[in-house]
Amino acid sequence: MSIWEETKDMDKFNFDISRRALLGGSAALFAAQYLAASGVRAEAADRKFAAALGWTTYDSGRHLQDGFTAAVKELGGTLTTTDAGFDAKTQTDQIDSLISSKPEALFITPADAVAIAPAVQRAIAAGIPVFCADSAVPGVAVNTTSMSNNFGMGAYSCDFIARKLNGKGNIARVLLPQNESWDQRTLGMEWTLRRYPDIKIVADWAFALAGNVTPRQAVDNILTANPDIDAIWCAWDGAAVEGTLAARAANKPDLIITGIDGGSQAFNYIAGPSQLKLSMAQSFYEMAYLSVFYAHQHLAGQKTPRLVVTPTYAVEEAMLKDGIPDDFDVPGRADQLGWVRAV
């Protein structure tokens, strides 16, 4: 079964939206008060915003969309949203269409940041301030980018595997190279491996958004060709979950799998327990919320940061013993859970 095609496991996931809204209340109040103190006046309610989202599927896309929606509702404005479904050409066309609607600020989550860079530049040339979440757009001076430390997440998750293997073993990698920011995870992983010469990479597979091979199929093939494999490092949780299904089918109970993204889907497998042992859980909701917050700041004539590195939490089974927190990336919630920022 491929999770890219099947959804029958989704009934296990705990999408606690009402609690997300409750916990976000104090953060929203603080943000609104700060905006008022910074000179954002009543016209904030009439601000016209647009969001060109690279995707809205999976936990990552849902949390980003939730963050944008909540922030605009709580801080003021209206929001027009498009979803490119991971297609760079579609996102480019959607950005151009949103430019013609003349929003006061444009929010973007790039699936292929290099491919959409010319369209982002056209938005800036049209005088529209741009705020990016999750990935940086290379060569384009957007106002603010809110994102995780991708290099750090790759390094941390690789070190986790290396320590579990006591510094010796055979590993495979499922890579995500088409987004420059996401590819930094692989570079961080490779940097960490320099400290572990007795760990050998025996198989690689690079996912292509337009390809016909799913991560599940790729991991099936990897396990068939490499029966002595000890661990699989995955550049994102979708591959890690599919890899877990492949490991179950291949009867590999001791295989170690790690992923990057966070959210209910991966957390349920980690809590299982299962072969999926770690997810580097990103603060997608906070990335989106910050984009809206700083758009209001910019429109009020205030300074905004060029780059904000949002928290990532290294989530293991013990952290989920009291339940699956779908709202961990609402500002302040991780502190309540006792989670400590990893990178």
Short mmCIF file of C-alpha atoms in Angstrom, two decimals:
data_model
loop_
_atom_site.label_atom_id
_atom_site.label_comp_id
_atom_site.label_asym_id
_atom_site.label_seq_id
_atom_site.Cartn_x
_atom_site.Cartn_y
_atom_site.Cartn_z
CA MET A 1 0.00 0.00 0.00
CA SER A 2 1.28 3.48 -0.88
CA ILE A 3 0.23 6.40 1.31
CA TRP A 4 0.41 8.54 -1.82
CA GLU A 5 -2.51 6.51 -3.15
CA GLU A 6 -4.26 5.07 -0.09
CA THR A 7 -5.83 6.92 2.84
CA LYS A 8 -7.37 4.16 4.93
CA ASP A 9 -4.93 4.74 7.80
CA MET A 10 -6.04 8.37 8.12
CA ASP A 11 -8.77 7.54 10.64
CA LYS A 12 -6.00 6.92 13.20
CA PHE A 13 -4.78 10.48 13.03
CA ASN A 14 -5.77 12.98 15.69
CA PHE A 15 -6.57 16.30 14.03
CA ASP A 16 -7.44 18.29 17.12
CA ILE A 17 -8.28 21.59 15.45
CA SER A 18 -10.33 23.04 18.31
CA ARG A 19 -7.43 22.64 20.72
CA ARG A 20 -5.11 24.21 18.14
CA ALA A 21 -7.36 27.26 18.03
CA LEU A 22 -7.54 27.49 21.83
CA LEU A 23 -3.79 27.26 22.32
CA GLY A 24 -3.16 29.74 19.56
CA GLY A 25 -5.29 32.33 21.32
CA SER A 26 -2.60 33.71 23.63
CA ALA A 27 -0.06 33.92 20.82
CA ALA A 28 -2.60 35.67 18.62
CA LEU A 29 -3.42 38.16 21.37
CA PHE A 30 0.26 38.93 21.88
CA ALA A 31 0.79 39.37 18.13
CA ALA A 32 -2.21 41.66 17.80
CA GLN A 33 -1.09 43.77 20.76
CA TYR A 34 2.43 43.99 19.38
CA LEU A 35 1.16 45.07 15.98
CA ALA A 36 -0.95 47.77 17.58
CA ALA A 37 2.03 49.01 19.59
CA SER A 38 4.12 49.02 16.41
CA GLY A 39 1.78 51.37 14.63
CA VAL A 40 -0.51 48.99 12.77
CA ARG A 41 -3.82 50.82 12.67
CA ALA A 42 -7.42 49.82 12.15
CA GLU A 43 -7.00 49.44 8.39
CA ALA A 44 -5.31 46.08 9.08
CA ALA A 45 -8.77 44.55 8.84
CA ASP A 46 -9.01 45.72 5.22
CA ARG A 47 -5.63 44.41 4.09
CA LYS A 48 -5.82 42.33 0.92
CA PHE A 49 -3.48 39.33 0.98
CA ALA A 50 -2.83 36.41 -1.37
CA ALA A 51 -1.08 33.08 -0.85
CA ALA A 52 0.43 30.94 -3.63
CA LEU A 53 0.89 27.61 -1.88
CA GLY A 54 3.05 24.93 -3.44
CA TRP A 55 0.90 22.23 -1.83
CA THR A 56 -1.77 21.83 0.83
CA THR A 57 -1.66 18.04 1.18
CA TYR A 58 -0.02 16.04 3.98
CA ASP A 59 0.54 17.37 7.48
CA SER A 60 3.06 19.96 6.29
CA GLY A 61 0.70 21.58 3.78
CA ARG A 62 -2.24 21.45 6.17
CA HIS A 63 -0.30 23.12 8.99
CA LEU A 64 0.98 25.84 6.66
CA GLN A 65 -2.50 26.54 5.38
CA ASP A 66 -3.88 26.58 8.94
CA GLY A 67 -1.20 29.07 9.97
CA PHE A 68 -1.93 31.47 7.13
CA THR A 69 -5.68 31.24 7.65
CA ALA A 70 -5.52 31.73 11.42
CA ALA A 71 -3.07 34.62 11.24
CA VAL A 72 -5.13 36.57 8.70
CA LYS A 73 -8.27 35.96 10.73
CA GLU A 74 -6.65 37.02 14.00
CA LEU A 75 -4.38 39.86 12.80
CA GLY A 76 -6.61 41.31 10.08
CA GLY A 77 -7.18 41.18 6.36
CA THR A 78 -8.64 38.93 3.68
CA LEU A 79 -6.83 36.05 2.01
CA THR A 80 -7.04 34.55 -1.47
CA THR A 81 -5.29 31.16 -1.68
CA THR A 82 -4.16 28.94 -4.54
CA ASP A 83 -2.71 25.41 -4.41
CA ALA A 84 -0.21 24.27 -7.04
CA GLY A 85 -0.22 20.60 -6.05
CA PHE A 86 3.60 20.44 -6.18
CA ASP A 87 3.62 21.58 -9.83
CA ALA A 88 6.07 24.43 -10.53
CA LYS A 89 4.43 25.48 -13.80
CA THR A 90 1.05 25.66 -12.08
CA GLN A 91 2.48 27.68 -9.21
CA THR A 92 4.17 30.08 -11.64
CA ASP A 93 0.87 30.66 -13.44
CA GLN A 94 -0.93 31.13 -10.11
CA ILE A 95 1.64 33.68 -8.92
CA ASP A 96 1.22 35.66 -12.15
CA SER A 97 -2.55 35.58 -11.72
CA LEU A 98 -2.29 36.76 -8.12
CA ILE A 99 0.05 39.58 -9.18
CA SER A 100 -2.66 40.86 -11.50
CA SER A 101 -5.10 40.98 -8.57
CA LYS A 102 -2.72 43.44 -6.82
CA PRO A 103 -2.62 42.10 -3.26
CA GLU A 104 -0.91 44.20 -0.59
CA ALA A 105 1.35 41.24 0.24
CA LEU A 106 1.95 37.82 -1.29
CA PHE A 107 2.73 34.68 0.72
CA ILE A 108 4.49 31.77 -0.99
CA THR A 109 5.38 28.20 -0.03
CA PRO A 110 7.65 26.97 -2.85
CA ALA A 111 7.72 23.31 -3.89
CA ASP A 112 10.35 24.07 -6.56
CA ALA A 113 11.91 27.33 -5.46
CA VAL A 114 14.32 27.65 -8.40
CA ALA A 115 11.61 27.15 -11.01
CA ILE A 116 9.27 29.78 -9.56
CA ALA A 117 12.00 32.37 -8.91
CA PRO A 118 11.25 34.42 -12.08
CA ALA A 119 7.57 34.67 -11.11
CA VAL A 120 8.50 35.75 -7.58
CA GLN A 121 10.76 38.40 -9.06
CA ARG A 122 7.87 39.64 -11.18
CA ALA A 123 5.80 40.08 -8.02
CA ILE A 124 8.56 42.13 -6.43
CA ALA A 125 8.97 44.19 -9.62
CA ALA A 126 5.23 44.92 -9.46
CA GLY A 127 5.74 46.44 -6.01
CA ILE A 128 4.19 43.56 -4.07
CA PRO A 129 6.05 42.58 -0.88
CA VAL A 130 6.67 38.82 -0.75
CA PHE A 131 6.93 36.60 2.32
CA CYS A 132 8.04 32.98 1.96
CA ALA A 133 7.48 30.05 4.30
CA ASP A 134 9.34 26.71 4.42
CA SER A 135 11.84 27.41 1.62
CA ALA A 136 14.02 30.25 0.39
CA VAL A 137 13.76 31.41 -3.22
CA PRO A 138 17.34 31.67 -4.54
CA GLY A 139 18.45 34.91 -6.11
CA VAL A 140 15.30 36.80 -5.16
CA ALA A 141 15.21 39.40 -2.38
CA VAL A 142 11.88 38.62 -0.73
CA ASN A 143 10.97 40.59 2.38
CA THR A 144 11.04 37.73 4.90
CA THR A 145 11.61 33.99 4.70
CA SER A 146 10.52 31.84 7.66
CA MET A 147 11.93 28.33 7.51
CA SER A 148 13.66 25.52 9.37
CA ASN A 149 17.39 24.82 9.56
CA ASN A 150 17.38 22.19 6.82
CA PHE A 151 21.11 21.47 7.07
CA GLY A 152 20.75 21.05 10.82
CA MET A 153 17.78 18.70 10.51
CA GLY A 154 19.69 16.46 8.11
CA ALA A 155 22.73 16.45 10.36
CA TYR A 156 20.74 15.70 13.52
CA SER A 157 18.74 12.82 12.04
CA CYS A 158 21.88 11.26 10.57
CA ASP A 159 23.66 11.50 13.91
CA PHE A 160 20.63 9.81 15.51
CA ILE A 161 21.05 6.84 13.17
CA ALA A 162 24.80 6.72 13.69
CA ARG A 163 24.42 6.61 17.47
CA LYS A 164 21.76 3.91 17.26
CA LEU A 165 24.17 1.83 15.14
CA ASN A 166 27.11 2.51 17.45
CA GLY A 167 28.93 4.11 14.54
CA LYS A 168 28.94 1.08 12.22
CA GLY A 169 26.51 -0.26 9.64
CA ASN A 170 24.93 -0.03 6.20
CA ILE A 171 22.35 2.63 5.40
CA ALA A 172 20.23 3.76 2.48
CA ARG A 173 18.96 7.23 1.67
CA VAL A 174 15.73 8.54 0.15
CA LEU A 175 16.52 12.02 -1.13
CA LEU A 176 14.49 15.12 -2.04
CA PRO A 177 16.74 17.12 -4.36
CA GLN A 178 14.41 19.25 -6.48
CA ASN A 179 14.00 22.01 -3.88
CA GLU A 180 17.28 23.73 -3.03
CA SER A 181 16.28 24.25 0.61
CA TRP A 182 15.15 20.64 1.06
CA ASP A 183 18.39 19.40 -0.53
CA GLN A 184 20.29 21.08 2.30
CA ARG A 185 19.08 18.18 4.49
CA THR A 186 21.17 15.78 2.43
CA LEU A 187 24.21 18.05 2.72
CA GLY A 188 23.79 18.11 6.51
CA MET A 189 23.49 14.34 6.55
CA GLU A 190 26.68 13.97 4.50
CA TRP A 191 28.56 16.35 6.77
CA THR A 192 27.64 14.25 9.80
CA LEU A 193 28.77 11.03 8.11
CA ARG A 194 32.31 12.40 7.95
CA ARG A 195 32.52 11.57 11.66
CA TYR A 196 31.42 7.97 11.11
CA PRO A 197 33.74 6.28 8.56
CA ASP A 198 32.37 2.83 9.40
CA ILE A 199 28.87 3.71 8.25
CA LYS A 200 28.45 2.96 4.55
CA ILE A 201 25.81 4.27 2.14
CA VAL A 202 24.79 1.22 0.12
CA ALA A 203 21.78 2.63 -1.75
CA ASP A 204 20.36 6.01 -2.81
CA TRP A 205 17.08 6.95 -4.40
CA ALA A 206 16.08 10.50 -5.35
CA PHE A 207 12.37 11.29 -5.43
CA ALA A 208 11.03 13.22 -8.42
CA LEU A 209 7.74 15.09 -8.09
CA ALA A 210 6.81 14.20 -11.67
CA GLY A 211 8.12 10.64 -11.46
CA ASN A 212 6.20 7.37 -11.57
CA VAL A 213 8.00 5.58 -8.74
CA THR A 214 6.67 6.07 -5.22
CA PRO A 215 8.87 6.03 -2.12
CA ARG A 216 7.18 2.77 -1.10
CA GLN A 217 8.23 1.12 -4.35
CA ALA A 218 11.73 2.52 -4.05
CA VAL A 219 12.20 1.25 -0.51
CA ASP A 220 10.78 -2.14 -1.49
CA ASN A 221 13.50 -2.34 -4.14
CA ILE A 222 16.20 -1.12 -1.76
CA LEU A 223 15.33 -3.77 0.84
CA THR A 224 15.23 -6.53 -1.77
CA ALA A 225 18.64 -5.57 -3.15
CA ASN A 226 20.22 -4.95 0.27
CA PRO A 227 19.05 -7.55 2.80
CA ASP A 228 21.77 -6.53 5.28
CA ILE A 229 20.70 -2.89 5.49
CA ASP A 230 20.51 -1.41 9.01
CA ALA A 231 18.82 1.96 8.54
CA ILE A 232 17.15 4.26 6.03
CA TRP A 233 17.59 8.02 6.25
CA CYS A 234 14.66 9.83 4.60
CA ALA A 235 14.62 13.48 3.61
CA TRP A 236 10.93 13.81 4.50
CA ASP A 237 8.29 11.99 6.51
CA GLY A 238 6.21 10.84 3.55
CA ALA A 239 9.09 8.64 2.45
CA ALA A 240 9.76 7.56 6.04
CA VAL A 241 6.18 6.39 6.52
CA GLU A 242 6.18 4.52 3.21
CA GLY A 243 9.55 3.06 4.13
CA THR A 244 8.02 1.81 7.38
CA LEU A 245 5.28 0.04 5.43
CA ALA A 246 7.91 -1.52 3.18
CA ALA A 247 9.93 -2.64 6.22
CA ARG A 248 6.87 -4.30 7.70
CA ALA A 249 6.17 -6.14 4.45
CA ALA A 250 9.81 -7.27 4.25
CA ASN A 251 9.77 -8.44 7.89
CA LYS A 252 12.52 -6.04 8.97
CA PRO A 253 11.52 -5.26 12.58
CA ASP A 254 14.95 -3.97 13.58
CA LEU A 255 15.35 -1.51 10.72
CA ILE A 256 15.83 2.12 11.83
CA ILE A 257 14.07 4.80 9.78
CA THR A 258 14.14 8.57 10.29
CA GLY A 259 12.19 11.36 8.63
CA ILE A 260 11.79 15.11 8.53
CA ASP A 261 8.56 17.19 8.77
CA GLY A 262 6.52 16.17 11.82
CA GLY A 263 2.79 15.85 12.25
CA SER A 264 0.13 13.36 13.24
CA GLN A 265 0.85 10.84 10.51
CA ALA A 266 4.51 10.32 11.37
CA PHE A 267 3.86 10.65 15.10
CA ASN A 268 1.38 7.78 15.02
CA TYR A 269 3.96 5.49 13.45
CA ILE A 270 6.65 6.59 15.90
CA ALA A 271 4.31 6.02 18.85
CA GLY A 272 3.31 2.64 17.40
CA PRO A 273 6.08 1.73 17.95
CA SER A 274 7.43 0.94 14.50
CA GLN A 275 10.63 1.10 12.49
CA LEU A 276 10.12 4.86 12.22
CA LYS A 277 12.08 6.11 15.22
CA LEU A 278 12.50 9.85 14.68
CA SER A 279 10.85 12.77 12.95
CA MET A 280 12.43 16.20 12.83
CA ALA A 281 9.19 18.08 13.47
CA GLN A 282 9.09 21.49 11.82
CA SER A 283 7.00 24.46 12.94
CA PHE A 284 4.98 24.91 9.75
CA TYR A 285 2.10 26.69 11.46
CA GLU A 286 4.51 29.19 13.01
CA MET A 287 6.28 29.78 9.66
CA ALA A 288 3.00 30.78 8.06
CA TYR A 289 1.86 32.85 11.02
CA LEU A 290 5.14 34.78 11.00
CA SER A 291 4.70 35.56 7.31
CA VAL A 292 1.38 37.28 7.98
CA PHE A 293 2.68 38.99 11.10
CA TYR A 294 5.64 40.49 9.27
CA ALA A 295 3.49 41.49 6.30
CA HIS A 296 1.47 43.65 8.70
CA GLN A 297 4.70 45.01 10.17
CA HIS A 298 6.07 45.88 6.74
CA LEU A 299 2.87 47.57 5.61
CA ALA A 300 2.96 49.68 8.78
CA GLY A 301 6.46 50.89 7.88
CA GLN A 302 8.28 48.73 10.41
CA LYS A 303 11.49 46.75 9.88
CA THR A 304 11.18 43.03 9.24
CA PRO A 305 13.85 40.30 9.35
CA ARG A 306 15.18 38.88 6.11
CA LEU A 307 15.33 35.36 7.59
CA VAL A 308 13.64 33.70 10.56
CA VAL A 309 14.75 30.18 11.53
CA THR A 310 11.78 28.51 13.20
CA PRO A 311 12.02 25.72 15.81
CA THR A 312 12.44 22.05 14.97
CA TYR A 313 11.79 19.28 17.52
CA ALA A 314 13.42 15.85 17.41
CA VAL A 315 10.38 13.69 18.17
CA GLU A 316 10.89 10.15 19.48
CA GLU A 317 8.50 7.60 20.95
CA ALA A 318 8.89 8.72 24.57
CA MET A 319 7.68 12.22 23.67
CA LEU A 320 4.35 10.82 22.48
CA LYS A 321 3.43 8.67 25.47
CA ASP A 322 0.65 11.06 26.51
CA GLY A 323 -0.89 11.39 23.05
CA ILE A 324 -0.37 12.73 19.55
CA PRO A 325 -0.18 16.56 19.59
CA ASP A 326 -1.28 17.89 16.23
CA ASP A 327 -0.87 21.46 17.52
CA PHE A 328 2.79 21.25 18.59
CA ASP A 329 3.82 24.02 16.17
CA VAL A 330 1.37 26.61 17.47
CA PRO A 331 3.61 29.13 19.27
CA GLY A 332 3.85 28.19 22.94
CA ARG A 333 2.45 24.66 22.63
CA ALA A 334 5.83 22.89 22.52
CA ASP A 335 6.75 24.53 25.82
CA GLN A 336 3.56 23.14 27.36
CA LEU A 337 4.51 19.68 26.08
CA GLY A 338 7.99 19.98 27.55
CA TRP A 339 9.59 19.69 24.13
CA VAL A 340 12.99 21.32 23.64
CA ARG A 341 14.09 22.79 20.34
CA ALA A 342 16.66 20.52 18.64
CA VAL A 343 17.83 22.79 15.79
#
